[in-house]
Coordinates of C-alpha atoms in Angstrom, one line a residue:
Chain A
M4 CA -19.6 41.5 59.6
V5 CA -22.7 40.4 57.7
D6 CA -25.7 42.1 59.2
F7 CA -29.1 41.9 57.6
A8 CA -30.7 43.6 60.6
Q9 CA -30.8 46.9 58.8
V10 CA -33.1 45.5 56.1
P11 CA -36.6 45.8 57.7
T12 CA -38.4 43.6 55.1
K13 CA -36.2 40.5 55.7
V14 CA -38.4 39.2 58.5
G15 CA -40.4 36.0 59.2
Y16 CA -40.5 33.7 56.3
F17 CA -38.4 36.2 54.4
A18 CA -35.4 36.3 56.7
P19 CA -32.2 35.7 54.8
E20 CA -31.3 32.1 53.8
R21 CA -27.8 32.2 52.1
F22 CA -27.0 28.5 52.0
E23 CA -26.6 25.9 49.2
A24 CA -28.3 22.6 49.8
Q25 CA -28.8 19.1 48.6
V26 CA -31.6 16.8 49.8
R27 CA -31.7 13.3 48.6
D28 CA -35.1 11.5 48.4
C29 CA -37.3 14.2 49.8
E30 CA -40.2 13.5 52.0
V31 CA -43.3 13.2 49.8
L32 CA -47.0 13.4 50.8
G33 CA -49.3 11.6 48.4
K34 CA -48.0 9.9 45.3
I35 CA -45.8 11.4 42.5
P36 CA -47.4 10.6 39.1
A37 CA -45.4 7.8 37.5
D38 CA -44.9 9.7 34.2
M39 CA -43.2 12.7 35.9
Q40 CA -39.6 11.9 35.0
G41 CA -37.5 15.0 34.7
T42 CA -36.5 18.2 36.5
F43 CA -38.2 21.3 37.7
F44 CA -35.6 24.1 37.5
R45 CA -36.2 27.4 39.3
V46 CA -34.2 30.6 39.3
G47 CA -34.6 33.4 41.9
G48 CA -32.6 35.7 44.1
D49 CA -31.0 35.4 47.5
W50 CA -28.8 38.2 48.8
L51 CA -25.3 36.9 49.5
Y52 CA -24.5 40.1 51.3
P53 CA -27.0 42.8 52.4
P54 CA -27.8 45.4 49.8
K55 CA -25.7 48.5 49.8
F56 CA -28.8 50.7 49.8
K57 CA -31.7 49.8 52.1
D58 CA -34.3 50.9 49.5
D59 CA -32.7 48.8 46.7
A60 CA -34.9 46.5 44.7
P61 CA -35.2 42.9 45.9
L62 CA -34.8 42.2 42.1
N63 CA -31.1 43.0 42.7
S64 CA -30.4 39.9 44.9
D65 CA -27.9 37.3 43.8
G66 CA -29.0 34.6 41.4
Y67 CA -29.8 31.2 42.8
I68 CA -30.8 28.2 40.8
S69 CA -32.5 25.1 42.2
A70 CA -33.7 21.8 40.9
F71 CA -36.3 19.2 41.9
R72 CA -35.3 16.0 40.1
F73 CA -38.1 13.5 39.6
K74 CA -37.2 9.8 39.0
D75 CA -39.4 6.8 39.6
G76 CA -41.6 8.4 42.2
R77 CA -38.7 9.9 44.1
V78 CA -37.5 13.6 44.2
D79 CA -34.1 15.0 45.0
Y80 CA -33.5 18.7 45.6
Q81 CA -30.5 20.8 45.0
G82 CA -29.9 24.6 45.2
R83 CA -26.8 26.7 44.4
Y84 CA -25.8 30.3 43.8
V85 CA -25.1 31.3 40.2
R86 CA -21.4 32.2 40.2
T87 CA -21.7 35.5 38.4
H88 CA -18.9 38.0 38.1
R89 CA -20.6 40.0 40.9
Y90 CA -20.9 36.9 43.2
L91 CA -17.3 36.1 42.7
A92 CA -16.2 39.7 43.4
D93 CA -18.4 40.1 46.5
S94 CA -17.1 36.7 47.8
A95 CA -13.5 37.7 47.4
A96 CA -14.1 41.0 49.1
N97 CA -16.4 39.6 51.8
R98 CA -18.8 42.4 51.4
Q99 CA -21.4 44.0 49.0
L100 CA -19.5 45.9 46.3
Y101 CA -22.5 46.6 44.1
G102 CA -24.9 49.4 44.4
Y103 CA -28.4 50.0 43.1
Y104 CA -30.4 47.7 40.8
R105 CA -28.9 48.2 37.4
N106 CA -26.9 51.3 38.2
P107 CA -23.1 50.8 37.9
F108 CA -22.5 54.4 38.9
T109 CA -23.4 53.4 42.4
D110 CA -20.9 50.5 42.7
D111 CA -17.7 50.4 44.7
P112 CA -14.9 52.0 42.6
S113 CA -13.1 48.6 42.5
V114 CA -15.9 47.1 40.4
S115 CA -17.8 50.1 38.8
D116 CA -17.8 49.9 35.0
P117 CA -20.6 51.8 33.4
S118 CA -19.3 50.9 29.9
R119 CA -19.9 47.2 30.6
P120 CA -23.1 47.1 32.8
N121 CA -23.8 43.6 31.8
L122 CA -20.9 42.4 33.9
R123 CA -22.8 43.1 37.1
T124 CA -25.8 41.0 36.2
V125 CA -27.1 38.7 39.0
A126 CA -28.7 36.1 36.6
N127 CA -31.6 35.8 39.0
T128 CA -34.8 35.7 37.0
S129 CA -35.5 32.6 34.9
P130 CA -34.1 29.3 33.6
L131 CA -33.9 28.4 30.0
I132 CA -33.3 25.1 28.3
H133 CA -32.4 25.1 24.6
A134 CA -30.3 22.9 22.4
G135 CA -29.4 20.7 25.3
K136 CA -28.1 23.5 27.5
L137 CA -29.4 25.0 30.7
F138 CA -29.0 28.7 31.4
A139 CA -29.8 31.2 34.2
L140 CA -31.1 34.5 32.8
K141 CA -31.6 38.2 33.7
E142 CA -32.4 40.9 31.3
D143 CA -29.5 43.1 32.1
G144 CA -26.8 40.6 31.1
L145 CA -25.9 37.6 29.0
P146 CA -27.0 34.0 29.8
H147 CA -25.0 32.0 32.4
R148 CA -24.7 28.5 31.3
I149 CA -25.3 26.0 34.2
D150 CA -24.3 22.3 34.4
P151 CA -27.7 20.6 34.7
Q152 CA -26.4 17.8 36.9
T153 CA -24.3 19.7 39.4
L154 CA -25.8 23.2 39.0
E155 CA -22.3 24.6 38.8
T156 CA -21.9 27.7 36.7
V157 CA -20.1 27.0 33.5
G158 CA -19.8 30.6 32.3
V159 CA -21.3 33.3 30.2
W160 CA -22.8 32.3 26.8
D161 CA -22.8 34.5 23.7
F162 CA -23.9 31.9 21.1
D163 CA -20.3 31.5 19.8
G164 CA -19.9 35.3 19.4
K165 CA -23.0 35.7 17.3
W166 CA -25.0 37.5 20.0
Q167 CA -24.3 41.2 19.5
S168 CA -26.6 42.6 22.2
Q169 CA -25.1 43.5 25.5
T170 CA -28.2 42.0 27.1
F171 CA -30.4 38.9 26.8
T172 CA -34.0 38.7 27.9
A173 CA -35.2 36.7 30.8
H174 CA -38.2 35.7 28.6
P175 CA -37.1 34.1 25.4
K176 CA -39.7 32.1 23.6
L177 CA -39.5 28.5 22.4
D178 CA -41.5 27.9 19.2
P179 CA -42.9 24.4 19.7
V180 CA -43.5 24.0 16.0
S181 CA -40.0 24.8 14.7
G182 CA -38.0 24.3 17.8
E183 CA -36.5 27.7 17.4
L184 CA -35.6 30.0 20.2
I185 CA -36.6 33.6 19.7
A186 CA -34.9 36.0 22.0
F187 CA -34.0 39.6 22.3
G188 CA -31.9 42.1 24.3
Y189 CA -33.0 45.6 25.2
E190 CA -30.7 48.5 26.1
A191 CA -28.8 46.4 23.7
T192 CA -26.0 49.0 23.0
G193 CA -25.6 50.2 26.5
L194 CA -27.2 51.8 29.5
A195 CA -30.5 53.7 28.8
T196 CA -30.4 53.1 25.0
N197 CA -33.6 52.3 23.1
D198 CA -32.0 49.7 20.9
V199 CA -33.5 46.2 20.8
F200 CA -31.8 43.3 19.0
I201 CA -34.0 40.3 18.2
Y202 CA -32.6 36.9 17.3
S203 CA -33.8 33.6 16.0
V204 CA -31.7 30.6 17.2
D205 CA -32.3 27.2 15.6
K206 CA -32.9 24.1 17.6
G207 CA -29.2 23.3 17.3
G208 CA -28.3 26.5 19.1
K209 CA -27.1 28.5 16.1
V210 CA -28.1 32.1 15.5
T211 CA -29.9 32.2 12.1
H212 CA -31.5 35.7 12.0
E213 CA -31.1 39.1 13.5
M214 CA -33.2 42.3 13.4
R215 CA -32.8 45.6 15.2
V216 CA -35.5 48.0 16.2
K217 CA -35.9 51.0 18.4
T218 CA -38.5 51.7 21.0
P219 CA -40.5 54.9 21.3
Y220 CA -38.8 55.6 24.6
V221 CA -36.4 53.7 26.9
S222 CA -38.5 51.5 29.1
M223 CA -38.4 48.1 30.7
L224 CA -39.1 45.3 28.1
H225 CA -39.4 42.5 30.5
D226 CA -41.4 40.0 28.5
V227 CA -42.7 39.7 24.9
A228 CA -45.1 37.4 23.0
L229 CA -44.6 35.3 19.9
T230 CA -46.9 34.0 17.3
Q231 CA -46.0 32.0 14.2
E232 CA -45.7 35.2 12.2
H233 CA -45.1 38.0 14.7
F234 CA -43.0 39.2 17.6
I235 CA -44.8 41.4 20.0
I236 CA -43.2 44.0 22.3
P237 CA -45.3 45.4 25.2
M238 CA -43.9 48.4 27.0
C239 CA -45.1 51.1 29.4
G240 CA -44.5 53.6 32.1
Y241 CA -41.0 52.7 33.4
V242 CA -38.4 55.2 32.4
T243 CA -34.7 55.7 32.9
S244 CA -31.9 57.9 31.5
L245 CA -28.1 58.3 31.9
D246 CA -28.9 61.5 33.9
I247 CA -30.9 59.5 36.4
L248 CA -28.2 56.9 36.7
K249 CA -25.4 59.4 37.0
Q250 CA -27.3 61.0 39.8
G251 CA -26.9 57.7 41.7
K252 CA -30.5 56.7 41.6
I253 CA -32.2 53.3 41.0
H254 CA -32.6 52.3 37.4
W255 CA -36.4 52.5 36.9
W256 CA -38.9 55.1 37.7
W257 CA -42.6 55.2 36.9
D258 CA -43.8 58.1 34.7
F259 CA -47.6 58.7 34.7
D260 CA -47.2 60.8 31.5
K261 CA -45.9 57.9 29.4
P262 CA -48.5 56.0 27.3
G263 CA -48.5 52.3 26.8
Y264 CA -47.1 50.9 23.5
I265 CA -47.3 47.4 22.0
G266 CA -45.0 46.9 19.0
V267 CA -45.8 44.2 16.4
V268 CA -43.1 43.1 13.9
S269 CA -42.8 40.3 11.5
R270 CA -40.5 37.5 12.8
K271 CA -38.8 36.9 9.5
G272 CA -38.2 40.5 8.4
D273 CA -35.6 43.2 9.0
G274 CA -37.6 45.0 11.7
R275 CA -38.6 48.0 9.5
D276 CA -42.2 46.9 9.4
I277 CA -42.6 47.3 13.1
R278 CA -45.8 49.0 14.0
W279 CA -46.3 50.6 17.4
F280 CA -49.8 50.6 18.8
K281 CA -50.4 53.2 21.5
G282 CA -52.8 52.8 24.4
P283 CA -53.7 53.4 28.0
Q284 CA -51.1 53.0 30.7
R285 CA -50.7 49.5 32.0
C286 CA -47.8 47.9 33.7
M287 CA -46.9 45.3 31.1
M288 CA -44.7 42.8 32.8
H289 CA -45.6 39.3 31.6
T290 CA -47.6 37.7 28.9
F291 CA -49.6 34.4 28.6
N292 CA -49.4 33.8 24.9
A293 CA -50.4 35.3 21.5
Y294 CA -51.5 34.1 18.1
T295 CA -52.0 35.7 14.7
T296 CA -55.3 35.2 12.9
G297 CA -55.6 37.0 9.6
S298 CA -54.6 40.6 10.1
K299 CA -55.1 40.4 13.8
V300 CA -52.7 39.6 16.6
V301 CA -54.5 38.4 19.7
L302 CA -52.5 38.8 22.9
Y303 CA -53.4 37.3 26.3
A304 CA -51.6 39.1 29.1
P305 CA -51.9 39.6 32.9
F306 CA -51.1 43.3 32.8
W307 CA -51.3 45.4 35.9
D308 CA -53.4 48.5 36.2
G309 CA -50.2 50.5 37.1
N310 CA -46.8 50.3 38.7
F311 CA -46.8 47.3 41.1
F312 CA -43.1 47.6 42.3
P313 CA -43.0 49.8 45.4
F314 CA -39.3 50.2 45.1
F315 CA -39.4 51.9 41.7
P316 CA -40.4 55.4 42.6
N317 CA -42.8 57.7 40.7
T318 CA -41.1 60.5 38.8
D319 CA -43.5 63.1 40.2
G320 CA -42.6 62.1 43.8
S321 CA -46.0 60.8 44.6
P322 CA -46.1 57.8 46.9
F323 CA -46.6 54.3 45.6
N324 CA -50.2 53.4 45.2
P325 CA -50.9 49.7 46.1
Q326 CA -54.5 50.0 44.6
K327 CA -52.9 50.1 41.2
A328 CA -51.0 46.9 41.9
K329 CA -53.8 44.7 40.4
A330 CA -53.4 42.4 37.4
F331 CA -56.2 41.0 35.4
V332 CA -56.5 38.4 32.6
R333 CA -56.7 40.6 29.6
K334 CA -57.3 39.9 25.9
I335 CA -55.7 42.5 23.7
T336 CA -56.4 42.6 20.0
L337 CA -54.1 44.4 17.6
D338 CA -55.4 44.8 14.1
L339 CA -52.6 45.3 11.6
K340 CA -55.1 46.5 8.9
S341 CA -56.8 49.0 11.2
K342 CA -56.2 52.7 10.7
S343 CA -56.5 53.2 14.4
D344 CA -53.2 53.2 16.3
T345 CA -54.6 51.7 19.4
W346 CA -55.7 48.2 20.6
Q347 CA -58.9 46.6 21.8
E348 CA -58.8 45.3 25.4
E349 CA -61.1 43.1 27.3
I350 CA -60.8 41.9 30.9
L351 CA -61.8 38.3 30.8
F352 CA -62.2 37.5 34.5
P353 CA -63.3 40.1 37.1
F354 CA -60.9 39.4 39.9
P355 CA -57.2 40.3 40.2
I356 CA -54.5 37.7 39.8
V357 CA -50.8 37.7 40.1
D358 CA -49.1 38.4 36.7
L359 CA -47.1 35.2 36.5
G360 CA -49.2 33.6 33.8
K361 CA -48.4 30.3 32.0
V362 CA -49.9 28.3 29.2
D363 CA -49.3 24.7 28.1
P364 CA -45.9 25.3 26.4
R365 CA -46.8 23.0 23.5
F366 CA -49.4 25.6 22.4
L367 CA -47.2 28.7 22.7
T368 CA -47.6 30.9 19.5
L369 CA -50.8 29.0 18.7
E370 CA -54.5 29.7 19.5
Q371 CA -54.7 28.1 22.9
R372 CA -57.6 27.9 25.3
Y373 CA -56.2 27.8 28.9
G374 CA -54.1 30.0 31.0
Y375 CA -52.8 29.4 34.5
A376 CA -51.9 31.9 37.2
G377 CA -51.9 32.3 40.9
F378 CA -54.3 34.6 42.8
A379 CA -55.3 35.6 46.3
D380 CA -58.7 34.2 47.3
P381 CA -59.9 36.2 50.3
N382 CA -62.7 33.7 50.9
R383 CA -60.4 30.9 51.8
P384 CA -59.3 30.5 55.4
F385 CA -55.9 31.8 56.7
D386 CA -54.5 30.9 60.1
A387 CA -53.2 34.3 61.3
A388 CA -52.0 33.0 64.6
R389 CA -49.6 30.6 63.0
A390 CA -48.8 32.4 59.8
G391 CA -49.1 36.1 60.3
N392 CA -51.8 38.7 59.5
L393 CA -52.0 37.9 55.8
Q394 CA -55.7 37.0 55.3
G395 CA -56.5 38.0 51.7
R396 CA -53.0 39.2 51.0
V397 CA -51.3 36.0 49.9
V398 CA -51.5 34.0 46.7
N399 CA -53.2 31.0 48.1
S400 CA -54.6 29.5 44.9
Y401 CA -53.8 28.6 41.4
G402 CA -56.5 29.1 38.7
R403 CA -57.1 27.6 35.3
F404 CA -58.7 30.2 33.2
D405 CA -60.6 29.0 30.1
F406 CA -60.2 31.9 27.7
K407 CA -62.9 30.5 25.4
S408 CA -65.8 29.7 27.8
G409 CA -65.0 32.1 30.6
K410 CA -65.0 29.2 33.1
F411 CA -62.6 29.0 35.9
S412 CA -61.3 26.3 38.3
A413 CA -59.0 26.7 41.3
Y414 CA -56.5 24.8 43.5
F415 CA -56.1 25.9 47.1
A416 CA -52.7 25.4 48.8
G417 CA -53.7 25.6 52.5
D418 CA -54.4 28.0 55.3
T419 CA -50.8 28.9 56.1
H420 CA -49.4 28.9 52.6
S421 CA -48.7 31.2 49.7
L422 CA -47.8 30.0 46.2
Q423 CA -45.0 31.0 43.8
E424 CA -45.3 30.9 40.0
C425 CA -46.9 27.7 38.6
S426 CA -45.6 25.7 35.8
F427 CA -47.4 23.3 33.5
V428 CA -46.0 19.8 32.9
P429 CA -47.5 17.9 30.0
R430 CA -48.6 14.4 30.7
R431 CA -46.4 12.0 28.8
G432 CA -47.8 10.7 25.6
S433 CA -50.7 13.2 25.6
H434 CA -51.2 15.9 22.9
E435 CA -54.3 17.4 24.3
E436 CA -54.0 21.0 25.6
G437 CA -54.1 21.2 29.3
D438 CA -53.7 17.5 29.9
G439 CA -50.9 17.4 32.5
Y440 CA -49.9 18.7 35.9
L441 CA -49.6 22.1 37.5
I442 CA -46.7 22.4 39.9
G443 CA -45.3 25.2 42.0
V444 CA -43.5 25.9 45.3
A445 CA -45.6 26.9 48.2
A446 CA -44.3 28.8 51.2
N447 CA -45.5 27.3 54.5
Y448 CA -45.3 30.3 56.8
A449 CA -46.3 28.3 59.9
E450 CA -43.7 25.6 59.5
S451 CA -41.1 27.9 57.8
R452 CA -40.5 25.5 55.0
S453 CA -41.1 25.2 51.3
E454 CA -43.3 22.6 49.6
L455 CA -43.6 21.7 46.0
I456 CA -47.2 21.0 45.1
I457 CA -48.3 18.8 42.2
A458 CA -51.9 19.0 41.1
D459 CA -53.9 17.6 38.1
A460 CA -54.2 20.6 35.8
R461 CA -57.6 19.3 34.6
N462 CA -58.9 18.8 38.1
L463 CA -57.5 21.5 40.3
E464 CA -60.4 21.5 42.7
A465 CA -59.3 18.0 43.9
G466 CA -56.2 19.4 45.5
D467 CA -52.8 17.8 45.7
L468 CA -51.8 14.7 43.9
A469 CA -48.5 14.9 45.8
R470 CA -46.5 17.4 47.8
V471 CA -42.7 17.4 48.1
I472 CA -41.6 18.6 51.5
L473 CA -38.4 20.4 52.1
P474 CA -37.2 20.8 55.7
F475 CA -36.3 24.5 55.1
R476 CA -37.2 27.6 53.2
T477 CA -35.8 27.5 49.7
S478 CA -35.0 30.7 48.0
A479 CA -38.0 32.1 46.4
Q480 CA -38.1 31.7 42.6
V481 CA -39.0 34.3 40.1
H482 CA -39.6 31.8 37.3
G483 CA -39.3 28.0 36.7
I484 CA -39.6 25.5 34.0
W485 CA -40.1 21.7 33.7
A486 CA -37.7 19.6 31.6
D487 CA -38.4 16.0 30.7
A488 CA -35.5 13.7 31.4
E489 CA -34.7 13.4 27.7
T490 CA -34.3 17.1 27.2
L491 CA -31.0 17.4 28.9
S492 CA -29.7 13.9 28.5
Chain B
M27 CA -29.6 58.8 45.6
S28 CA -26.5 58.4 47.8
D29 CA -26.3 56.0 50.7
S30 CA -26.5 58.9 53.1
G31 CA -29.6 60.1 51.3
C32 CA -31.6 56.9 51.8
A33 CA -30.3 56.3 55.3
S34 CA -31.9 59.5 56.5
W35 CA -35.3 57.7 56.6
A36 CA -34.2 54.1 57.1
R37 CA -31.5 54.6 59.7
G38 CA -33.8 54.1 62.7
L39 CA -35.7 51.1 61.3
T40 CA -33.9 47.8 61.8
R41 CA -35.4 44.4 61.5
R42 CA -35.1 43.8 65.2
Q43 CA -36.9 47.1 66.1
F44 CA -39.7 46.3 63.6
V45 CA -40.2 42.8 65.1
A46 CA -40.0 44.1 68.7
T47 CA -42.9 46.4 68.0
A48 CA -44.8 43.5 66.4
L49 CA -44.3 41.2 69.4
S50 CA -45.4 43.9 71.8
G51 CA -48.8 43.5 70.3
A52 CA -49.0 47.0 68.9
V53 CA -51.1 45.8 66.0
G54 CA -51.5 48.5 63.4
A55 CA -49.0 50.8 65.0
A56 CA -46.7 52.5 62.6
I57 CA -43.0 52.1 63.2
A58 CA -41.6 55.3 64.7
I59 CA -38.9 56.5 62.4
P60 CA -38.0 59.8 60.8
A61 CA -40.4 60.9 58.0
A62 CA -39.4 59.5 54.6
K63 CA -37.4 61.6 52.3
A64 CA -39.1 62.2 48.9
V65 CA -37.3 60.8 45.9
G66 CA -37.1 62.2 42.4
S67 CA -38.2 65.7 41.7
P68 CA -41.6 66.1 43.4
R69 CA -43.9 68.4 41.6
A70 CA -46.4 68.2 44.4
S71 CA -45.9 67.9 48.2
F72 CA -47.4 64.9 49.8
T73 CA -48.0 64.5 53.5
R74 CA -46.2 61.4 54.7
A75 CA -47.0 59.4 57.8
E76 CA -44.4 57.2 59.4
P77 CA -43.4 54.2 57.2
V78 CA -44.5 50.7 57.9
V79 CA -43.4 47.3 56.7
S80 CA -46.5 46.0 54.8
F81 CA -47.1 43.2 52.5
L82 CA -47.8 43.2 48.7
V83 CA -47.7 40.5 46.0
D84 CA -46.4 38.0 48.5
Q85 CA -43.5 40.0 49.7
P86 CA -42.9 42.4 52.6
Y87 CA -42.3 46.0 51.4
L88 CA -41.7 49.3 53.0
D89 CA -44.8 51.5 52.7
L90 CA -43.5 55.0 52.9
T91 CA -47.0 56.5 53.4
G92 CA -47.6 54.5 56.5
R93 CA -51.2 53.9 55.3
D94 CA -51.0 50.3 54.3
V95 CA -51.8 47.5 56.7
P96 CA -48.6 46.5 58.6
Y97 CA -47.2 43.0 58.2
I98 CA -46.9 41.2 61.5
P99 CA -45.1 37.9 61.1
P100 CA -45.9 35.0 63.4
R101 CA -44.1 34.9 66.7
G102 CA -41.0 32.9 67.0
L103 CA -37.4 32.7 66.0
R104 CA -38.2 33.3 62.3
S105 CA -39.4 36.7 63.2
G106 CA -35.8 37.6 63.6
T107 CA -35.8 38.6 67.2
D108 CA -32.5 38.4 68.9
L109 CA -33.2 35.9 71.7
S110 CA -30.5 37.4 73.9
A111 CA -32.3 40.7 73.9
L112 CA -35.7 39.2 74.9
G113 CA -34.9 37.7 78.3
D114 CA -36.6 34.7 79.7
A115 CA -40.1 36.2 79.6
G116 CA -39.7 37.3 76.1
V117 CA -38.5 33.9 74.9
G118 CA -41.5 32.4 76.6
V119 CA -43.8 34.8 74.7
A120 CA -42.0 34.1 71.4
Y121 CA -42.3 30.4 71.8
G122 CA -45.7 30.4 73.2
F123 CA -45.0 28.9 76.6
G124 CA -44.5 30.0 80.2
I125 CA -41.5 31.5 81.9
L126 CA -38.4 29.3 81.6
I127 CA -37.2 27.8 84.7
G128 CA -33.4 27.8 84.6

């Protein structure tokens, strides 16, 4: 019997969903911009069966891909589970067979295989489009190729056998200048290994370059940054080991004694020139962008002050500290000619944001001006009677952060809403940075439904251009991307 | 951590119990469950209150210290309450109207 009642956090808007859906010609408030012709793909997680362990990470939920398809002012919606090996095994058994997040030692004996941990990936983190193919990604496994029209799972993709890492990042980078995909896998040779394999893939989808590096300690390498010359690897704080895993514990723990590191390595080399800069502890989950100027690498990143995942315990047994779960827009400068082994860091805006930062993708790897991220504005109204006691605790706004001038503008979603990650959609025919639309899914807690908001990225204060209404809650995404209609044609 | 290990602190806290407490209007009250078991290898002892379901980074989470502000979802079916357990008066409260006349 399926019973989520034992999971205390699956309440209210966050109660289990567990369905696949298709909605033709969605209800739209306002007017869809005429040049929005394409698809917004989203990947997130939705537990098919309840977790085996009540304190498991929500990040261990089953992968779910959804699409909002825009054509001639109309929008269709579709959402489907990613048919991973785990999804198929659980479906056949009619129960949860898999244990803790990224720990195969805690799986049911019928599926446990610590020698092939990537088989148990849930592919629940982000979509990727490259060389005409669509993928669902998670950093503990290989990409799952998805049919962009039906959202059916085609299968695991290993770049025609050229991908040698056991894992593939959820944050590969698309170089807008060359069309290359730069991607990596960490724990590349197995559980708790410090091997990282980094690949260049040409715009036709062929692997053209590989390099291998090792990290100072085994840690989560969730996201990286890319410039035209360099590949940048931030890491900090999270630790694991085979001992921890064999004890049947969750994969990641936060160690206050571990310093932060940022590795910088030439894109075209063999990896031996990697330089590790050492600095204060930050929780380095995502990046905005980076560029190289002379001997300096400038990295913009929304790093947290400390561990922001309450389900990844501290190694010293101390309780989770929500006061450390604050991210800020940071500018980090790494000087490759400096004798100092640390970096310079500035906080560009004084208020906390959520660390899901985006830039205009046409300016990735280049010196760009704007970043976009969600944040909780406590000064905006929130209707607690209709939406719960969440005043000041929900991401109710998107901000455009001008890294050059320090100016800031914001979009507000509404007094019963919270916002998931935003995505930037360039206006067709425009080449100017920031000229386009900011889109993202809002949770409407009062109506228990999801709404896709579309705003003018250069005029966020004006509110919606349009809002696509779904008659239900769609699975929360982790990450999403926009694809013009021609990209997957 | 084995399943029996984590169940020692979570066994008593179900979604329905959490919501029943929220609907009773016990704002700010901690959910009464056994004290949480420390994880890892604690080098220091920390006094723990009773855990609560709180809210952080747009998601509910279980605060083992019991110090964070509880999350109280809006009343109604989406709060996960089992209607059959509420009775007529409870349904009326959950849906914001008077006693049902059957």
